[in-house]
Each structure stands twice: as C-alpha cells, then as structure tokens.
Coordinates of C-alpha atoms in Angstrom, one line a residue:
M344 CA 0.0 0.0 0.0
A345 CA 2.8 2.4 0.8
I346 CA 4.4 1.8 -2.6
G347 CA 1.0 2.6 -4.3
L348 CA 0.6 5.8 -2.2
V349 CA 4.0 7.0 -3.2
L350 CA 3.2 6.3 -6.8
W351 CA 0.0 8.3 -6.6
L352 CA 1.7 11.2 -4.8
L353 CA 4.4 11.4 -7.5
L354 CA 1.9 11.4 -10.3
A355 CA -0.1 14.2 -8.5
K356 CA 3.1 16.2 -7.9
G357 CA 4.1 15.8 -11.6
L358 CA 0.7 17.1 -12.8
A359 CA 0.8 20.1 -10.4
S360 CA 4.3 21.1 -11.5
E361 CA 3.2 21.3 -15.1
G362 CA 0.2 23.5 -14.4
A363 CA -0.1 27.1 -13.1
A364 CA 1.7 28.1 -9.9
G365 CA -0.2 27.2 -6.7
V366 CA -2.3 24.5 -8.3
T367 CA -2.6 21.3 -6.2
F368 CA -4.1 17.9 -6.8
S369 CA -5.6 15.7 -4.1
S370 CA -7.7 12.5 -3.7
R371 CA -9.6 11.2 -0.8
L372 CA -8.7 7.6 0.2
V373 CA -11.4 5.3 1.6
H374 CA -11.1 1.7 2.9
R375 CA -12.7 -0.6 0.4
F376 CA -14.9 -2.2 3.1
S377 CA -15.6 0.9 5.2
E378 CA -19.1 2.2 5.9
E379 CA -18.4 5.3 3.8
A380 CA -17.5 3.1 0.8
K381 CA -20.7 1.1 1.4
A382 CA -22.8 4.2 1.5
H383 CA -21.2 5.5 -1.7
L384 CA -22.0 2.2 -3.6
A385 CA -25.5 2.2 -2.2
S386 CA -26.1 5.7 -3.5
R387 CA -25.1 4.5 -6.9
G388 CA -27.6 1.6 -6.7
N389 CA -24.9 -1.1 -6.9
G390 CA -26.8 -3.7 -4.9
S391 CA -25.0 -6.7 -6.3
V392 CA -21.8 -5.6 -4.7
L393 CA -23.5 -4.8 -1.3
Q394 CA -25.0 -8.3 -0.9
P395 CA -21.7 -10.1 -0.1
W396 CA -20.4 -7.1 2.0
P397 CA -18.3 -8.7 4.8
K398 CA -18.7 -7.9 8.5
R399 CA -15.7 -6.1 9.8
N400 CA -13.0 -8.5 11.3
S401 CA -15.0 -11.6 10.2
S402 CA -13.3 -14.5 8.5
E403 CA -14.9 -13.5 5.2
Y404 CA -13.6 -9.9 5.7
F405 CA -10.0 -11.1 6.0
R406 CA -10.5 -13.7 3.2
L407 CA -11.6 -11.0 0.7
L408 CA -8.7 -8.7 1.8
L409 CA -6.2 -11.6 1.3
R410 CA -7.7 -12.2 -2.2
S411 CA -7.3 -8.5 -3.0
D412 CA -3.6 -8.7 -1.9
E413 CA -3.0 -11.7 -4.1
T414 CA -4.6 -10.0 -7.1
R415 CA -2.4 -6.9 -6.5
Q416 CA 0.7 -9.1 -6.2
R417 CA 0.0 -10.8 -9.5
M418 CA -0.4 -7.4 -11.1
R419 CA 3.0 -6.4 -9.8
L420 CA 4.7 -9.6 -11.0
G421 CA 3.0 -9.5 -14.4
S422 CA 2.5 -12.8 -16.1
Q423 CA 2.8 -16.1 -14.2
Y424 CA 5.3 -17.6 -16.6
E425 CA 8.1 -16.1 -18.6
S426 CA 7.3 -18.4 -21.5
L427 CA 5.2 -21.4 -22.3
Y428 CA 5.9 -24.3 -24.7
L429 CA 3.8 -27.0 -26.1
S430 CA 3.9 -30.0 -23.8
G431 CA 5.7 -32.1 -26.4
G432 CA 8.4 -29.4 -26.8
S433 CA 8.6 -26.1 -28.7
Q434 CA 9.8 -27.7 -31.9
T435 CA 8.0 -27.2 -35.2
Y436 CA 8.2 -29.3 -38.3
F437 CA 8.2 -28.7 -42.1
Y438 CA 7.3 -31.4 -44.6
G439 CA 7.5 -29.3 -47.8
N440 CA 5.1 -30.2 -50.6
E441 CA 3.9 -33.3 -48.8
L442 CA 1.8 -31.1 -46.5
S443 CA 1.3 -28.0 -48.5
W444 CA 4.5 -26.1 -47.6
L445 CA 3.3 -25.3 -44.0
H446 CA 5.0 -25.6 -40.6
Y447 CA 3.5 -27.9 -38.0
A448 CA 3.7 -28.6 -34.3
W449 CA 2.4 -31.4 -32.1
I450 CA -0.1 -30.2 -29.6
D451 CA -1.9 -32.0 -26.8
I452 CA -5.5 -31.2 -25.7
G453 CA -8.1 -32.8 -23.5
T454 CA -8.2 -35.2 -20.5
P455 CA -6.7 -37.6 -21.1
N456 CA -4.6 -35.7 -23.5
V457 CA -4.6 -36.5 -27.3
S458 CA -1.9 -35.3 -29.7
F459 CA -2.6 -33.4 -32.9
L460 CA -0.2 -32.3 -35.7
V461 CA -1.5 -28.8 -36.4
A462 CA -0.4 -26.2 -38.9
L463 CA 0.8 -22.9 -37.5
D464 CA -1.1 -19.9 -38.9
A465 CA -0.6 -16.3 -37.8
G466 CA -3.1 -15.2 -40.4
S467 CA -6.2 -16.5 -38.7
D468 CA -7.6 -16.8 -35.2
L469 CA -9.4 -20.1 -34.6
F470 CA -7.7 -23.3 -33.3
W471 CA -9.6 -26.2 -34.8
V472 CA -9.0 -30.0 -35.1
P473 CA -10.9 -32.8 -37.0
C474 CA -13.8 -33.9 -34.8
D475 CA -17.0 -36.0 -35.2
C476 CA -16.0 -36.0 -38.9
I477 CA -18.6 -35.7 -41.6
E478 CA -16.0 -34.6 -44.2
C479 CA -12.4 -34.6 -43.1
A480 CA -9.0 -35.3 -44.7
S481 CA -7.6 -38.8 -44.3
L482 CA -5.8 -39.3 -40.9
S483 CA -3.9 -42.4 -42.0
A484 CA -0.1 -42.0 -42.1
D485 CA -0.1 -44.2 -45.2
N486 CA -1.6 -41.3 -47.2
Y487 CA 1.3 -38.9 -46.5
N488 CA 4.2 -40.6 -48.4
N489 CA 5.9 -41.8 -45.2
V490 CA 6.6 -38.3 -43.8
M491 CA 4.8 -39.4 -40.6
D492 CA 5.4 -42.6 -38.6
R493 CA 2.0 -42.6 -36.9
D494 CA -1.6 -41.9 -37.7
L495 CA -3.2 -38.6 -37.0
N496 CA -5.9 -38.2 -34.4
Q497 CA -9.5 -37.1 -34.3
Y498 CA -10.9 -35.1 -31.4
R499 CA -13.7 -36.8 -29.5
P500 CA -15.3 -34.4 -26.9
S501 CA -17.2 -37.2 -25.2
L502 CA -13.9 -38.9 -24.3
S503 CA -12.4 -35.8 -22.6
S504 CA -13.5 -35.2 -19.0
T505 CA -12.6 -31.5 -19.3
S506 CA -14.4 -30.8 -22.6
R507 CA -17.5 -28.5 -22.5
H508 CA -19.6 -27.0 -25.3
L509 CA -19.2 -23.3 -25.7
P510 CA -22.7 -21.9 -25.3
C511 CA -24.2 -19.5 -27.8
G512 CA -24.5 -16.9 -25.0
H513 CA -20.7 -16.8 -24.6
Q514 CA -19.1 -13.5 -25.6
L515 CA -16.7 -15.3 -28.0
C516 CA -19.5 -17.0 -29.9
N517 CA -19.9 -14.9 -33.1
Q518 CA -22.4 -17.2 -34.8
S519 CA -25.1 -16.8 -32.1
S520 CA -27.6 -15.6 -34.8
H521 CA -27.8 -19.2 -35.9
C522 CA -28.8 -20.4 -32.4
T523 CA -32.3 -20.8 -31.0
S524 CA -31.2 -20.5 -27.3
S525 CA -28.2 -18.9 -25.5
K526 CA -27.5 -22.3 -24.0
D527 CA -27.2 -24.1 -27.4
P528 CA -23.8 -25.2 -28.6
C529 CA -22.0 -22.4 -30.5
P530 CA -21.4 -23.2 -34.2
Y531 CA -18.5 -21.8 -36.2
F532 CA -17.7 -21.4 -39.8
V533 CA -14.4 -20.0 -41.0
K534 CA -13.6 -19.3 -44.7
Y535 CA -10.0 -19.0 -45.8
Y536 CA -8.4 -17.3 -48.8
S537 CA -7.6 -20.4 -50.7
D538 CA -10.4 -21.2 -53.1
N539 CA -13.4 -22.9 -51.5
T540 CA -11.4 -23.7 -48.4
S541 CA -13.2 -23.6 -45.0
S542 CA -13.8 -25.4 -41.7
S543 CA -17.0 -25.7 -39.8
G544 CA -18.4 -27.4 -36.7
Y545 CA -19.0 -26.4 -33.1
L546 CA -16.8 -24.6 -30.5
F547 CA -15.7 -26.3 -27.3
E548 CA -13.7 -25.4 -24.2
D549 CA -11.0 -27.8 -23.1
K550 CA -7.5 -28.0 -21.7
L551 CA -4.3 -27.2 -23.7
H552 CA -1.2 -29.0 -22.3
L553 CA 1.8 -26.8 -22.0
A554 CA 5.2 -26.7 -20.2
S555 CA 7.0 -23.8 -18.7
D556 CA 10.3 -22.6 -17.1
G557 CA 8.7 -20.4 -14.5
R558 CA 10.3 -17.4 -12.9
H559 CA 10.4 -19.1 -9.5
S560 CA 10.3 -22.8 -10.3
I561 CA 11.8 -25.6 -12.4
Q562 CA 10.1 -26.7 -15.5
K563 CA 6.5 -27.6 -14.8
S564 CA 3.4 -28.7 -16.7
V565 CA 0.6 -26.2 -17.3
Q566 CA -3.0 -26.9 -18.3
A567 CA -4.7 -23.8 -19.8
S568 CA -8.3 -23.4 -20.7
I569 CA -8.7 -22.6 -24.4
I570 CA -11.4 -22.6 -27.0
L571 CA -11.2 -24.9 -30.0
G572 CA -13.3 -25.8 -33.0
C573 CA -14.6 -29.3 -33.4
G574 CA -14.2 -29.4 -37.1
S575 CA -16.7 -31.9 -38.5
K576 CA -16.5 -30.6 -42.0
Q577 CA -13.6 -29.2 -44.1
T578 CA -13.5 -28.1 -47.7
G579 CA -11.0 -27.2 -50.4
D580 CA -7.3 -27.4 -49.5
Y581 CA -8.1 -28.9 -46.1
L582 CA -9.2 -32.1 -48.0
Q583 CA -6.1 -32.1 -50.2
G584 CA -3.3 -32.3 -47.7
A585 CA -3.1 -28.9 -46.0
A586 CA -3.6 -29.1 -42.2
P587 CA -5.2 -32.5 -42.2
D588 CA -5.0 -32.7 -38.4
G589 CA -6.0 -29.1 -37.6
L590 CA -4.9 -25.5 -37.6
L591 CA -3.6 -23.4 -34.7
G592 CA -4.7 -19.9 -35.3
L593 CA -2.2 -17.4 -33.8
G594 CA -4.0 -14.2 -35.0
T595 CA -5.0 -11.1 -33.1
G596 CA -8.6 -12.1 -32.3
N597 CA -9.8 -12.7 -28.8
I598 CA -10.4 -16.4 -29.5
S599 CA -6.9 -17.2 -30.6
V600 CA -4.7 -19.2 -28.2
P601 CA -2.1 -16.4 -27.6
S602 CA -5.0 -14.1 -26.7
L603 CA -6.6 -16.6 -24.3
L604 CA -3.2 -17.4 -22.6
A605 CA -2.5 -13.7 -22.1
K606 CA -6.0 -12.9 -20.8
A607 CA -5.6 -15.7 -18.2
G608 CA -2.4 -14.0 -16.9
L609 CA -0.2 -16.9 -17.9
I610 CA 2.1 -15.1 -20.3
Q611 CA 2.9 -11.7 -21.6
N612 CA 0.8 -10.8 -24.6
S613 CA 3.4 -12.0 -27.1
F614 CA 4.8 -15.0 -28.9
S615 CA 7.6 -15.9 -31.2
I616 CA 8.1 -18.3 -34.1
C617 CA 11.4 -19.4 -35.7
F618 CA 11.7 -21.3 -38.9
D619 CA 15.1 -22.6 -39.9
E620 CA 16.5 -23.9 -43.1
N621 CA 16.7 -27.5 -41.7
E622 CA 12.9 -28.0 -41.9
S623 CA 12.3 -27.4 -38.2
G624 CA 11.8 -24.5 -35.8
R625 CA 10.4 -23.2 -32.5
I626 CA 7.2 -21.6 -31.2
I627 CA 7.3 -20.0 -27.8
F628 CA 4.3 -18.3 -26.1
G629 CA 5.1 -15.2 -24.0
D630 CA 8.4 -14.5 -25.7
Q631 CA 8.9 -10.7 -26.3
G632 CA 12.3 -11.1 -27.8
H633 CA 15.5 -9.3 -27.0
V634 CA 16.1 -5.6 -26.4
T635 CA 18.5 -5.5 -29.4
Q636 CA 16.2 -7.0 -31.9
H637 CA 15.0 -5.0 -35.0
S638 CA 11.3 -4.1 -35.0
T639 CA 8.6 -2.2 -36.8
S640 CA 5.1 -1.3 -35.7
F641 CA 2.0 -3.1 -36.5
L642 CA -0.5 -1.0 -38.4
P643 CA -4.2 -0.7 -37.8
E644 CA -6.8 -1.1 -40.5
E645 CA -9.6 1.5 -40.2
G646 CA -8.6 2.0 -36.6
E647 CA -8.4 -1.7 -35.6
F648 CA -5.6 -4.2 -35.3
I649 CA -7.3 -7.0 -37.1
T650 CA -4.2 -8.9 -38.2
Y651 CA -0.4 -8.6 -38.3
I652 CA 0.0 -5.8 -40.8
V653 CA 3.3 -3.9 -41.3
G654 CA 4.3 -1.1 -43.6
V655 CA 7.2 -1.7 -46.0
E656 CA 8.8 1.5 -47.2
S657 CA 10.6 -0.1 -50.2
F658 CA 11.8 -3.5 -51.6
C659 CA 15.5 -3.6 -52.2
V660 CA 17.3 -5.8 -54.8
G661 CA 21.0 -5.9 -54.3
S662 CA 22.1 -2.5 -53.2
L663 CA 19.2 -0.8 -55.0
C664 CA 16.0 0.1 -53.1
L665 CA 13.4 0.4 -55.7
K666 CA 11.2 3.5 -56.1
E667 CA 7.5 3.2 -55.8
T668 CA 7.6 -0.1 -54.0
K669 CA 5.9 1.0 -50.8
F670 CA 3.2 -1.4 -49.6
K671 CA 1.4 -2.9 -46.6
A672 CA 2.0 -6.6 -45.9
V673 CA 0.4 -9.2 -43.7
I674 CA 2.9 -11.3 -41.8
D675 CA 1.4 -14.8 -42.3
S676 CA 3.0 -18.1 -41.2
G677 CA 0.1 -19.9 -42.8
S678 CA 1.2 -18.9 -46.3
G679 CA 3.9 -21.1 -47.7
F680 CA 5.3 -18.3 -50.0
T681 CA 5.3 -14.6 -50.5
Y682 CA 2.8 -12.6 -52.6
L683 CA 3.4 -9.1 -53.8
P684 CA 1.0 -6.5 -55.3
N685 CA 1.3 -6.7 -59.1
K686 CA 3.0 -3.3 -59.5
V687 CA 5.6 -4.1 -56.9
Y688 CA 6.1 -7.6 -58.2
Q689 CA 6.9 -6.3 -61.7
K690 CA 9.5 -3.9 -60.4
V691 CA 11.1 -6.5 -58.2
V692 CA 11.4 -9.4 -60.6
T693 CA 12.6 -7.1 -63.5
E694 CA 15.4 -5.8 -61.3
F695 CA 16.2 -9.3 -59.9
D696 CA 16.4 -10.7 -63.4
R697 CA 18.7 -7.9 -64.5
Q698 CA 21.1 -8.5 -61.7
V699 CA 21.2 -12.4 -61.6
N700 CA 24.0 -14.0 -63.6
S701 CA 22.3 -17.3 -64.5
T702 CA 20.4 -18.4 -67.6
R703 CA 16.6 -18.0 -67.2
I704 CA 14.5 -21.0 -68.1
I705 CA 10.8 -21.5 -68.7
Y706 CA 9.2 -23.6 -66.0
Q707 CA 5.8 -25.2 -67.0
Q708 CA 4.1 -24.6 -63.6
P709 CA 2.4 -21.2 -63.3
S710 CA 3.4 -20.7 -59.7
W711 CA 6.8 -19.2 -60.4
E712 CA 7.7 -17.2 -63.5
Y713 CA 11.4 -16.5 -62.8
C714 CA 13.5 -19.7 -62.8
Y715 CA 17.2 -20.1 -63.6
S716 CA 19.5 -22.9 -64.5
A717 CA 21.6 -24.4 -61.7
S718 CA 24.1 -26.2 -63.9
S719 CA 27.6 -26.7 -62.5
Q720 CA 29.1 -24.8 -65.4
E721 CA 27.6 -21.5 -64.1
L722 CA 28.6 -19.6 -61.0
I723 CA 25.3 -18.9 -59.3
N724 CA 25.1 -15.4 -57.9
F725 CA 21.7 -14.2 -56.7
P726 CA 21.4 -10.6 -55.6
P727 CA 20.3 -10.2 -51.9
L728 CA 16.7 -9.1 -51.3
K729 CA 15.7 -6.9 -48.4
L730 CA 12.6 -5.2 -47.0
A731 CA 13.2 -1.7 -45.8
F732 CA 11.0 -0.4 -43.0
S733 CA 10.8 3.0 -41.3
R734 CA 13.6 4.1 -38.9
N735 CA 16.2 2.5 -41.1
Q736 CA 15.1 -1.0 -40.1
T737 CA 15.9 -3.6 -42.8
F738 CA 14.9 -7.3 -43.1
L739 CA 17.3 -9.4 -45.1
I740 CA 15.5 -12.3 -46.8
Q741 CA 17.5 -15.4 -46.1
N742 CA 15.8 -17.8 -48.3
P743 CA 14.1 -16.3 -51.4
M744 CA 15.0 -19.2 -53.8
L745 CA 13.7 -22.7 -54.3
L746 CA 16.1 -25.4 -55.7
F747 CA 14.5 -28.2 -57.7
T748 CA 16.5 -31.3 -58.2
G749 CA 15.6 -34.5 -60.0
S750 CA 16.9 -37.3 -62.1
D751 CA 14.7 -36.6 -65.1
Y752 CA 15.4 -32.9 -65.5
P753 CA 18.3 -30.5 -64.9
D754 CA 18.5 -28.8 -61.5
F755 CA 17.1 -25.2 -61.4
F756 CA 16.2 -22.4 -59.0
C757 CA 13.0 -20.4 -58.9
L758 CA 12.4 -17.0 -57.2
A759 CA 9.6 -18.0 -54.8
V760 CA 7.5 -14.9 -55.1
M761 CA 4.1 -14.6 -56.7
R762 CA 1.9 -11.7 -57.7
V763 CA -1.6 -10.8 -56.5
D764 CA -4.1 -8.5 -58.2
D765 CA -4.9 -6.7 -54.9
D766 CA -2.6 -3.7 -54.9
D767 CA -3.4 -2.9 -51.3
Y768 CA -1.7 -5.8 -49.5
A769 CA 1.2 -8.2 -49.8
T770 CA 1.6 -11.4 -47.9
I771 CA 5.0 -12.2 -46.4
G772 CA 4.9 -15.9 -46.1
Q773 CA 7.2 -18.3 -44.3
N774 CA 9.8 -18.7 -47.1
F775 CA 10.7 -15.0 -46.4
L776 CA 10.6 -15.5 -42.7
M777 CA 13.1 -18.3 -42.4
G778 CA 16.2 -17.9 -40.3
Y779 CA 14.7 -15.4 -37.8
R780 CA 13.3 -15.3 -34.4
M781 CA 10.1 -13.5 -35.2
V782 CA 8.4 -11.9 -32.3
F783 CA 4.7 -10.9 -32.5
D784 CA 4.6 -8.5 -29.6
R785 CA 0.9 -7.8 -29.3
E786 CA 1.3 -5.9 -26.0
N787 CA 3.5 -3.2 -27.6
L788 CA 2.1 -3.6 -31.1
L789 CA 5.5 -4.5 -32.6
F790 CA 6.8 -7.1 -35.0
G791 CA 10.4 -7.9 -34.0
W792 CA 13.1 -10.0 -35.7
S793 CA 16.7 -11.2 -35.0
R794 CA 18.9 -13.8 -36.6
W795 CA 18.7 -17.0 -34.6
N796 CA 19.6 -20.6 -34.7
C797 CA 16.1 -22.0 -33.9
Q798 CA 17.6 -25.1 -32.2
D799 CA 19.7 -23.1 -29.7
T800 CA 17.2 -22.7 -26.9
A801 CA 20.0 -21.6 -24.5
S802 CA 20.3 -18.4 -26.4
L803 CA 16.6 -17.4 -25.9
T804 CA 17.6 -14.5 -23.6
S805 CA 20.3 -13.2 -26.0
P806 CA 19.9 -14.3 -29.6
S807 CA 22.6 -13.5 -32.1
I808 CA 21.9 -10.3 -34.0
G809 CA 22.8 -9.4 -37.5
G810 CA 24.1 -12.3 -39.7
S811 CA 25.7 -12.3 -43.0
P812 CA 24.8 -9.4 -45.3
N813 CA 24.8 -11.8 -48.2
P814 CA 22.1 -14.4 -49.1
L815 CA 22.7 -18.0 -48.4
P816 CA 24.9 -19.9 -50.9
A817 CA 23.0 -21.7 -53.6
N818 CA 23.6 -25.1 -51.9
Q819 CA 21.9 -23.8 -48.8
Q820 CA 18.8 -22.6 -50.4
Q821 CA 15.5 -24.4 -49.7
S822 CA 15.7 -27.6 -51.7
I823 CA 12.9 -29.7 -53.3
P824 CA 14.4 -33.0 -54.3
N825 CA 12.7 -35.2 -56.9
A826 CA 9.5 -33.1 -56.9
R827 CA 7.6 -31.0 -59.3
A828 CA 6.1 -28.1 -57.4
V829 CA 2.4 -27.4 -57.2
P830 CA 0.8 -24.1 -56.4
P831 CA 1.1 -23.7 -52.6
A832 CA -1.9 -23.5 -50.3
V833 CA -2.6 -20.5 -48.2
A834 CA -3.6 -22.2 -44.9
G835 CA -5.3 -19.4 -43.2
H836 CA -4.6 -16.0 -44.5
A837 CA -7.6 -14.1 -43.2
S838 CA -8.8 -10.9 -45.0
P839 CA -7.3 -7.7 -43.5
K840 CA -10.6 -6.0 -43.8
P841 CA -12.4 -5.3 -40.4
A842 CA -15.5 -7.2 -41.4
A843 CA -13.6 -10.4 -41.8
A844 CA -11.9 -10.7 -38.4
A845 CA -12.4 -9.6 -34.9
P846 CA -10.1 -7.0 -33.3
G847 CA -7.7 -8.5 -30.8
L848 CA -4.9 -6.1 -29.9
T849 CA -5.1 -3.4 -27.3
S850 CA -3.7 0.1 -28.0
R851 CA -1.2 1.8 -25.7
L852 CA -2.8 3.6 -22.6
S853 CA -2.9 7.3 -22.5
L854 CA -1.7 9.2 -19.5
A855 CA -5.2 10.0 -18.5
S856 CA -6.1 6.3 -18.5
L857 CA -3.0 5.5 -16.5
L858 CA -4.0 8.0 -13.8
L859 CA -7.5 6.6 -13.7
I860 CA -6.2 3.1 -13.3
C861 CA -3.8 4.1 -10.5
H862 CA -6.7 5.9 -8.7
L863 CA -9.0 2.9 -8.9
W864 CA -6.3 0.5 -7.9
L865 CA -5.5 2.6 -4.8
W866 CA -9.1 2.9 -3.9
L867 CA -9.7 -0.9 -4.2
S868 CA -6.5 -1.7 -2.3
C869 CA -7.1 0.3 0.8

C-alpha cells in the first residue's frame, strides 16, 4: 500500500508542477470495506456488490482482503510464466510439398490428452481440429508418403472429461444468430483465402497442455483453458493435404490461443516463431524477444488491429532500393510463400532478373515465373533481397529461392515470389521468414526479428543479432528433391478487412487512462 501511495503522490506532484503556480491535486482515500464506501456504492444503486459485503473483522472480511492482496501481487509480478511451450516441446516441423508447404507442431488437448499435428497460422484466429467427422481429410499416415510414422488423431469431446460445449451466449460466440437459445452449442464457420477452403463445426472449451520454465520454479506442466473448433466438415485445401489434423490460429482475435493465454495472466501478450533452413523451428508463447532485436510497428486497418500488418517502405534488390515499391504486408506463417502486389512484383522481378548472372529458363508450372538454370558450369550469384522499414530497419530475406532437383530434368532455381491482383496488401509468407526469431509483440504492437539458430534454446535470452549481409549460398537454399512443385496452399490468411476478423490487440494507454487506473487501484486496495 505504501508503494502505491508514493506512486499516486508522485503522479499528482508531476501534474501540479506542469500547471499554473499554486495548483494542487488531491484525492480522498477510503477503505474498500468501510461504511463510507458502502454508503457510496448504495447511493449508486450497486446492490449486487453490497449483498456479499463482509462484516468487519470476520473470516470473510479477511479472506476478501487476502484475495485482494493476491490480485495486486499478480499485477506487480506481471504474467505467471516467462514463457510457455507445447507439452511435447517447442519444436516445429516442415514437410514441404507433402503437407502444402506449411510448418506444423504437435499439440496436446483434452483429459486424457490426445496429440494433434496442427499447422501454425498467424493469419487466422481459430484453433480447430478434425472432430466428429462428416467430411475430413484422411488421418492415416499411409496417405502422406511416409513423412509421418503414426496416424493422425480425431478429437472426440465425449472422451475428454474437461471438454465442454461453448454456449451460444458466450461473448466469443460470433455465430449466435444461428442459435435458438443462448444455451445451445455455439457453431462456427471459417472461410480462408484459398479457393473454396473452409472449416465448420462447433466450439468447445478444453485444456491445452503446455510446459514452462517459471520465474520461481523448475520446468512444470501447465494446463490452460482454451477454445477450439470441433471441425466436423472441411472443404478445399483442407481435404487435399493442408492441415489434415487441424490448424492453430495465432492471430489477433480474442479467440486465438495467444489471446486466451495472455488474458488468463499466464504469459505476456506476445509469442515468437522461428523457422530454420533445416525444416524445423520453434514456437514460444510469452516471448517478447531481446532488447537489441529489430522491430517495426503493427499497423491498424480502419482503426483496428485485425491482423499482423506492417508497412514496407521499399523493396531492395542488391544495393538498390526500388522506387514506388511501398506497400502494406500481412505477416502470415500460414502462407507457404510470399505474394506481392502486381505493380511491386513487376519492379522486383525485373530488377532481380537484370542482376542475376544465370540463364533464365521456362518452367511449366504457373506458380513461379522467374526460374534459372543451376548447372555446375555456371557460377550462381543471386542478388540479396531486403525489405526496408521505417527508422532504417531492414529485413534481409535469407531464403528467397527454391532449388528443384531430379533425375529426369536439370536442376534449377525459382524465385519463390508470386503476384496478387490486390494492390493494397502483400503477404509475407514463411519462405521469407526463415532464419529469424520473429516476435509478435501484441502488447507493444511491434513485429520484432533477429537472426537466430532455432535449435539453440539456450540463447533465448540473448539471440545472435545481424548475420551475413549476403544471401545463403546456392547449396543452402531451400531444396525440393525429386519433386515438381504445385501451387502452394494459403492455410489461413484471413482478410485484412475489419468485417472479416475480430479486433484483438489493445492500444497503448494514454496518461489520463493511467491516472484513472492508478486511482481505482489505490481505492480498491485500501
């Protein structure tokens, strides 16, 4: 209490010093369970608060005071854990074309826990898994060309003792118009950018199994209440190999797993993902990165932070930052590749083609237009690609090329960038994000990045910064052996328009809001 009073007095003194001479600022402090406080609440008609009003010095009186102290202590300490990992570990997996170019992680839900291999998607909010299937992708490992050594699972709510239907009356049920009663199970329907791709079913509450290295304890298991979709029907790419065992939405919406973990006070409102060139990576909830990381601000769309949008000032090829290549981009781990607005795309590929010193070839697939011979007779030298942000922040793209190898055709590279007709937004997919610890700091509205070996968990508190100014050598580019590429799926890139997604990020507090919070906190703590 003394610390809080000092804080309040300092704030009051600061305000007085900025105003006219002789101006003072004061506030009356009242005990939260005093008769004066009771009379004040009664005058405002707040009868629901008065009903459990404790008798002075009773056991209930001291119990409520103790609970208030515990709440304030949690506020001082911040989140309960520095970081949370999936119970099976923080590692992610990449299976290339076999599973639509997406990164995956094993995640455990329910009691007893059941494991699911879910795609990681920062472009959408909902976490869903196949459940009570009417139309779902095959879950047999035999159908995935031996990239998995076990069958995938289907969620069965009736077999989990902690599973509960989310009622239509719940604040996170946005399909309540389709309900006849507030107690009915809440339905969901999510449509994704890929043609005719969707997931639908009902929402449930259940336990997500996590692990943590707590501030004051050794590693421990954590069970967090989350909301997930029981996906009984999937369409489009979800029936063709993309996310056959579910999708973990990491977006800004209130229903996403990062949002629910932060709201429960388990973590800071932030998470990080790292994708490396060795087809693996990390996902860590609560990670706010390192003080020396590069960063740029997330941008609102019509006043709301509906998805992870950043502003690119220019696209740089080699040492040349191209004029008139300013654009907004959605950071989306659910997109296998990167998509540029048509006008920007034309400038980038034209300059790239001018600087590269390899013979261009015609590739029959329409996905990539700029492909080059990788014959041993030629010295491959690709110009580095960079994204330039405000405040002289630059993002060097570590892995812009795909290498195709096979016995029935010569090896060749393709620039893994595609065009979109929408000139408003680009999509920065996971091929541009590789080699970085990417921090989605939702609390401070920042996207952060730093070079990092994704497997080096010991360096989490101090990742390596910088890295080579040159792109990876040709033999270290992403390689696709013995495979003809197919157009990649966009797992969950949600529309950046406000009507298509719920707002999820909170703006910074103004000084006036801070003063009001301090005042209320002191009043309730007396």
